[in-house]
Amino acid sequence: QVQLVESGGGLVQAGGSLRLSCAVSGSIFSINTMGWYRQAPGKQRELVAGITSFSSTNYADSVKGRFTISRDTAKNTVYLQMNSLKPEDTAVYYCNVVTYYRSQNYWGQGTQVTVSS
């Protein structure tokens, strides 16, 4: 059984920073991509940032220059450093991994990020 355990969410004032972590455990074959998505109330889930096994990254336009995604392959952990947070960043943030084998998709339970103005 594969588990994705997220941590690091919380309440922060606008302009502040948070760091999210997602640790992957269980019977999982080689991980291809790791990423973070978010879903605000009444909105669809959207990709925030992704990173491949070759450390190639991509970001949503709305977070470029403010968020940084990284991964520790040995620990099967992905991080999201969020700086200069804005109220519009408020959402539930979900960790996602996709494996090389059959492109299996796994999701974390989500962690709330709330940015106050």
Coordinates of C-alpha atoms in Angstrom, one line a residue:
Q1 CA 0.0 0.0 0.0
V2 CA 1.3 3.4 -1.0
Q3 CA 1.0 6.4 1.3
L4 CA 1.7 10.0 0.7
V5 CA 1.9 12.0 3.9
E6 CA 1.9 15.8 3.6
S7 CA 2.9 18.3 6.2
G8 CA 3.7 22.0 6.6
G9 CA 0.4 23.7 5.9
G10 CA -1.0 26.3 8.1
L11 CA -2.1 29.9 8.5
V12 CA 0.3 32.7 7.4
Q13 CA 0.0 36.4 6.7
A14 CA 0.4 37.8 3.2
G15 CA 4.0 38.1 2.3
G16 CA 5.0 35.2 4.5
S17 CA 6.4 31.8 3.7
L18 CA 5.6 28.1 4.2
R19 CA 7.3 24.9 3.2
L20 CA 5.2 21.9 2.4
S21 CA 6.6 18.3 2.5
C22 CA 5.3 15.1 1.1
A23 CA 6.8 11.8 2.1
V24 CA 6.0 8.7 0.0
S25 CA 6.1 5.3 1.5
G26 CA 5.0 1.8 0.7
S27 CA 5.3 -0.6 -2.2
I28 CA 6.0 1.8 -5.1
F29 CA 8.1 1.3 -8.1
S30 CA 10.3 4.1 -9.5
I31 CA 8.7 7.4 -9.3
N32 CA 8.7 9.5 -12.4
T33 CA 7.1 12.8 -11.6
M34 CA 6.2 14.4 -8.3
G35 CA 4.0 17.5 -8.0
W36 CA 1.8 19.7 -6.0
Y37 CA -1.8 20.6 -6.9
R38 CA -4.2 22.9 -5.1
Q39 CA -7.9 23.4 -4.9
A40 CA -9.6 26.5 -3.6
P41 CA -13.3 26.5 -2.6
G42 CA -15.5 26.5 -5.6
K43 CA -12.6 26.0 -8.0
Q44 CA -11.1 23.1 -9.9
R45 CA -7.9 21.4 -8.8
E46 CA -4.9 23.0 -10.6
L47 CA -1.3 22.1 -11.0
V48 CA 1.0 24.3 -8.9
A49 CA 4.4 22.8 -9.6
G50 CA 5.9 19.5 -10.9
I51 CA 9.3 18.0 -11.0
T52 CA 10.5 15.0 -13.0
S53 CA 13.1 12.3 -12.1
F54 CA 15.6 14.4 -14.0
S55 CA 14.8 17.4 -11.8
S56 CA 13.1 19.3 -14.7
T57 CA 10.5 21.6 -13.2
N58 CA 7.4 23.4 -14.3
Y59 CA 5.2 25.9 -12.5
A60 CA 1.9 27.6 -12.8
D61 CA 2.2 31.1 -14.1
S62 CA 0.6 32.4 -10.9
V63 CA 3.4 31.1 -8.7
K64 CA 6.5 31.5 -10.9
G65 CA 9.3 33.3 -9.0
R66 CA 7.6 32.8 -5.6
F67 CA 7.4 28.9 -5.2
T68 CA 10.2 26.4 -5.6
I69 CA 9.7 22.7 -5.9
S70 CA 12.4 20.2 -5.1
R71 CA 12.7 16.5 -4.4
D72 CA 14.9 14.1 -2.4
T73 CA 14.9 11.0 -4.5
A74 CA 16.6 8.9 -1.8
K75 CA 13.9 9.8 0.7
N76 CA 11.0 9.7 -1.8
T77 CA 10.1 13.2 -0.6
V78 CA 9.0 16.3 -2.5
Y79 CA 9.0 19.8 -1.1
L80 CA 7.3 23.0 -2.0
Q81 CA 8.9 26.2 -0.7
M82 CA 6.3 29.0 -0.9
N83 CA 7.4 32.6 -0.5
S84 CA 5.7 35.9 -0.8
L85 CA 2.4 34.2 -0.2
K86 CA -0.8 36.0 -1.3
P87 CA -4.4 35.5 -0.1
E88 CA -5.2 34.0 -3.5
D89 CA -2.8 31.1 -2.7
T90 CA -5.3 30.0 -0.1
A91 CA -6.3 26.4 -0.9
V92 CA -5.9 22.8 0.0
Y93 CA -2.6 21.6 -1.4
Y94 CA -2.3 18.0 -2.6
C95 CA 0.8 16.0 -3.3
N96 CA 0.8 13.8 -6.4
V97 CA 3.3 11.2 -7.7
V98 CA 3.2 9.3 -11.0
T99 CA 5.3 6.1 -11.4
Y100 CA 7.2 4.9 -14.5
Y101 CA 5.4 1.5 -14.2
R102 CA 2.0 1.9 -15.8
S103 CA 2.0 5.6 -15.0
Q104 CA 0.2 4.9 -11.7
N105 CA -1.1 8.0 -10.0
Y106 CA -1.2 8.5 -6.2
W107 CA -2.5 11.4 -4.1
G108 CA -2.0 12.7 -0.6
Q109 CA -4.8 13.6 1.7
G110 CA -4.3 17.3 1.3
T111 CA -3.0 20.1 3.6
Q112 CA -4.7 23.4 4.2
V113 CA -2.8 26.6 3.4
T114 CA -4.5 29.8 4.5
V115 CA -3.0 33.2 3.7
S116 CA -4.6 36.2 5.5
S117 CA -4.5 39.7 4.1

